[in-house]
Coordinates of C-alpha atoms in Angstrom, one line a residue:
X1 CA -15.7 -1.9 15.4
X2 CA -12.1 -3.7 15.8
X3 CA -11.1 -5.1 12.7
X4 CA -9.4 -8.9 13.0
X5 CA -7.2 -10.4 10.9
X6 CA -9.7 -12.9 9.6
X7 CA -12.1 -10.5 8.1
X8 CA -11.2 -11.1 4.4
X9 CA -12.2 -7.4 4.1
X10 CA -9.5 -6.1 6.3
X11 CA -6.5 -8.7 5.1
X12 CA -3.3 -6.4 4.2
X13 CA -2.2 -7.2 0.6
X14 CA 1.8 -6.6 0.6
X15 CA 2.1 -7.4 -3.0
X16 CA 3.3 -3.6 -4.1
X17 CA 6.7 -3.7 -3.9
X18 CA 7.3 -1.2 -2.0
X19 CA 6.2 0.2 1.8
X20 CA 4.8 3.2 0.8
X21 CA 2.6 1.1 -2.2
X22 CA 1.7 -1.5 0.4
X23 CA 0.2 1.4 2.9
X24 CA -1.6 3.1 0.1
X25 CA -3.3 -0.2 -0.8
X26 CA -5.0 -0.1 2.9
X27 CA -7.6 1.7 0.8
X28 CA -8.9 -1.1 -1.5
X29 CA -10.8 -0.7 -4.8
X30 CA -11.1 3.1 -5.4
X31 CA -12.6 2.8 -8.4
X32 CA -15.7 1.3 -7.1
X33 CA -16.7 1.4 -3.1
X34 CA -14.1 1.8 -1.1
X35 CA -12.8 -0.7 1.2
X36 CA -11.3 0.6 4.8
X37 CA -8.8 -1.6 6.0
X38 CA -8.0 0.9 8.6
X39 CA -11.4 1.5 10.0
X40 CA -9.6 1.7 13.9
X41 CA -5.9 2.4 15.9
X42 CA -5.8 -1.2 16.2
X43 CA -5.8 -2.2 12.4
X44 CA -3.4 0.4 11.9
X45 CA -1.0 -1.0 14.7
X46 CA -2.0 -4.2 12.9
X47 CA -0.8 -2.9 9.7
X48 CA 2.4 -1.4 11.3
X49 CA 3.4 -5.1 13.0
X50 CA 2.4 -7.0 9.6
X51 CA 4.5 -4.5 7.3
X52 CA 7.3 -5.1 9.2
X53 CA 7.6 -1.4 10.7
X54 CA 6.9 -2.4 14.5
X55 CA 9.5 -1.0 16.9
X56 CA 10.2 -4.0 19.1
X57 CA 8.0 -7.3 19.8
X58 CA 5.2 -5.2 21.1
X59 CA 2.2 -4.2 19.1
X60 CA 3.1 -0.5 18.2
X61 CA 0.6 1.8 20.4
X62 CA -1.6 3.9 17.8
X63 CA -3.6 6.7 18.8
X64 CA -6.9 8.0 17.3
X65 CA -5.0 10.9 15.8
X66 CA -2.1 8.9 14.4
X67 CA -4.8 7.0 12.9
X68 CA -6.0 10.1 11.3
X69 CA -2.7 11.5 10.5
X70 CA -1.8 7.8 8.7
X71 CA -5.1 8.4 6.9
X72 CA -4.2 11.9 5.1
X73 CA -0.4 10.7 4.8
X74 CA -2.3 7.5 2.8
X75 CA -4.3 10.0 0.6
X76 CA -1.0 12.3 0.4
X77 CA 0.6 9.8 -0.8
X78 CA -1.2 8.1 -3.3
X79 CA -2.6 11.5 -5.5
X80 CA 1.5 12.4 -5.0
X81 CA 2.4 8.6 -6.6
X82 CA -0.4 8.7 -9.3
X83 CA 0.7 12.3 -10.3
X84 CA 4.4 10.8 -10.5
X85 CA 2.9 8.3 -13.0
X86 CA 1.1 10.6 -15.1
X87 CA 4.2 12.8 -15.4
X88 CA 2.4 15.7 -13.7
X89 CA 3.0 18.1 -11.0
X90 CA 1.8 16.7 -7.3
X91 CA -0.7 18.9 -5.8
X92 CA 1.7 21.3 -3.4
X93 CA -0.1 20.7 0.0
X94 CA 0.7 16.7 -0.6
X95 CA 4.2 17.5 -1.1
X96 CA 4.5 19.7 1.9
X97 CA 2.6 16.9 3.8
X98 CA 4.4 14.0 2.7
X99 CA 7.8 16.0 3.0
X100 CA 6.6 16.9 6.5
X101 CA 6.0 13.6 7.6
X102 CA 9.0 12.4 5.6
X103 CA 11.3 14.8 7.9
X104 CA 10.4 13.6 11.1
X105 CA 12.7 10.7 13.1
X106 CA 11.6 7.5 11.2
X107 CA 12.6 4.3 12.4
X108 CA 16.1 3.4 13.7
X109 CA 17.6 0.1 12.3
X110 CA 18.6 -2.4 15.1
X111 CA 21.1 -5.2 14.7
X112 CA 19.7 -8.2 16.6
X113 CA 16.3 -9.3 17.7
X114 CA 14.8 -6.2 18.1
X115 CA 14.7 -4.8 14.5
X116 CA 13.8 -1.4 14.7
X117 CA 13.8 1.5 17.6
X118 CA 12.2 5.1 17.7
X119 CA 10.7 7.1 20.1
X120 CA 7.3 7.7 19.0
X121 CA 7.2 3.8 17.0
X122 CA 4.1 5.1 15.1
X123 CA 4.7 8.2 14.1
X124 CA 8.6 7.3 12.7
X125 CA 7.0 4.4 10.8
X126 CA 4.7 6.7 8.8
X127 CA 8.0 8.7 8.7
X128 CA 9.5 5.9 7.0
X129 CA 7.0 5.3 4.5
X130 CA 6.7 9.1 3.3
X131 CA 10.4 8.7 2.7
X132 CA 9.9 5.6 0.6
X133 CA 7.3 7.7 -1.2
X134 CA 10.2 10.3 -1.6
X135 CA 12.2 8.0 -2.9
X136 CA 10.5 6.0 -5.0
X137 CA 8.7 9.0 -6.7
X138 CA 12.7 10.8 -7.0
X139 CA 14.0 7.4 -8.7
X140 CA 14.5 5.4 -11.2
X141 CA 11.9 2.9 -10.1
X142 CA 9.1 5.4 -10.0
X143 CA 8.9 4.5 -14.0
X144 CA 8.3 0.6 -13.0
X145 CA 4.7 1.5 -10.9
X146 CA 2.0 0.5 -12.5
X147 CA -1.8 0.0 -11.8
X148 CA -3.3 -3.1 -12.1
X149 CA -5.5 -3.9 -14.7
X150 CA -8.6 -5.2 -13.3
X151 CA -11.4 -2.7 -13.7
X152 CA -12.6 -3.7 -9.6
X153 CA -9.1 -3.2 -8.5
X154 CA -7.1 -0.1 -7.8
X155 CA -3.9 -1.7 -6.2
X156 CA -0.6 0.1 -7.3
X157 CA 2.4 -2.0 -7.5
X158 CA 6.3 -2.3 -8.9
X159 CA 6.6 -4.2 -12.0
X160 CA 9.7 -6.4 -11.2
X161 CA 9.4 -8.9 -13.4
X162 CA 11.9 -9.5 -16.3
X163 CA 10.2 -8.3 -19.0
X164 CA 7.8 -5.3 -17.5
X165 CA 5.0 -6.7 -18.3
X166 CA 2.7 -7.4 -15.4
X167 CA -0.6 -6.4 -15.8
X168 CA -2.2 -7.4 -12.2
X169 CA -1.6 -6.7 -8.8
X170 CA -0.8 -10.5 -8.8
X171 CA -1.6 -13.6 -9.9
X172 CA -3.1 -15.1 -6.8
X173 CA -5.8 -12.2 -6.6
X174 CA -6.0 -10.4 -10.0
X175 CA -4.5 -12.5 -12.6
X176 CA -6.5 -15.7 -11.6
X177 CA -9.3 -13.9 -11.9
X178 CA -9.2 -12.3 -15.4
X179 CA -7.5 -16.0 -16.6
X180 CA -11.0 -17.2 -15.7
X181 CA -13.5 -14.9 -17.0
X182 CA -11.3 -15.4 -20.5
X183 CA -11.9 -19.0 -20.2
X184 CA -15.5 -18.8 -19.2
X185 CA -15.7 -15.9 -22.4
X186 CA -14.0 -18.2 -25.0
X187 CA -15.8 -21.4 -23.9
X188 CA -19.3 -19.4 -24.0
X189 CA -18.0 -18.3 -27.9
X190 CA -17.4 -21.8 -28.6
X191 CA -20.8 -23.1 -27.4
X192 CA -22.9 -20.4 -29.3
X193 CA -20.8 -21.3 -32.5

C-alpha cells in the first residue's frame, strides 16, 4: 500500500518541537492501536521532504532497509526520550543505536536554494535526528518534554510556552478536543440538576 498525503491516517503532525519528537510521533497513539504513518519507503521519503530534511528539490530516495533502519532508530529513540523523562537509565542497546546512527555524516547545511547536501540524503537525515535526540536528551530542554494529556494520544512534545503549562500536543488536535467533552460534561451536569 502507498500512503498519500490525504489519508488523514498518514498526515505528519510537526507540532513537537523538535525533529527527533516530530519522527517519533510517525507512530501515533501508542497507548491504544497503533497508527503507522510509515507503512512504506515512500511515506518515509514523504516524511523526510515534509520535515524539512530533504537533500535537494528531489524526493529523497528511501530504500526498504532505510525504511526499516528509520523504524528501530524511531523506537530507539522514543524508549531513550521517555527514559530521559522519567529520570532513568536508557536501555544500553538504544544508546548504542541511536549514538550509532547519531555518528554517521548527517546532513550538510547549504547556503542558497538547495538547503541541505549529503551523500546518502536518507541515511544522514536519520543521522540528523539521532543527534537532535542526543541533544535534546544531554540539555537543558530535555526537562521542557512532556506527553500530552489526552488518554488516545501519545504525542511527545516541547513545552515552549511562557508559563510551562501545556497540557496537549496542541490546541488544534488535543486541546479542542478535551475543551469539548468539558463542555458537553458540564452542560449534561446542568441538565440532570
Amino acid at each position: 500500500m502507498t500512503a498519500t498525503s490525504t489519508d488523514p491516517d498518514l498526515v505528519f503532525p510537526f507540532i513537537g518541537g523538535r525533529p527527533c519528537l516530530n519522527f517519533v510521533a510517525t507512530l501515533g497513539k501508542r497507548h491504544a492501536t497503533p497508527k503507522e504513518r510509515l507503512p512504506d519507503p515512500a511515506a518515509l521519503a514523504r516524511w523526510l521532504t515534509q520535515a524539512e530534511l530533504a537533500a535537494g528539490e528531489e524526493p529523497v530516495r528511501v530504500s526498504a532497509r532505510d525504511l526499516a533502519d528509520a523504524r528501530l532508530l524511531r523506537e530507539a529513540v522514543h524508549r531513550f526520550v521517555r527514559a530521559a523523562m522519567a529520570g532513568e537509565t536508557p536501555d544500553a542497546a538504544d544508546v548504542e543505536l541511536i549514538n550509532t546512527t547519531a555518528a554517521r555524516p548527517d546532513l550538510a547545511p547549504q547556503w542558497g536554494a538547495v538547503r541541505w547536501t549529503a551523500r546518502h540524503p536518507a541515511r544522514a537525515a536519520l543521522a540528523t535526528v539521532a543527534r537532535d535526540a542526543v541533544l535534546l536528551a544531554g540539555g537543558p530542554l530535555m526537562a521542557r518534554v512532556k506527553e500530552c494529556e489526552n488518554p488516545e494520544c501519545s504525542l511527545l512534545f516541547l513545552d515552549d510556552s511562557q508559563a510551562r503549562r501545556r497540557r496537549w500536543c496542541s490546541m488544534e488536535r488535543c486541546g479542542n478536543l478535551a475543551k469539548i467533552a468539558g463542555y458537553r460534561s458540564r452542560t449534561r451536569t446542568a441538565g440532570t440538576a
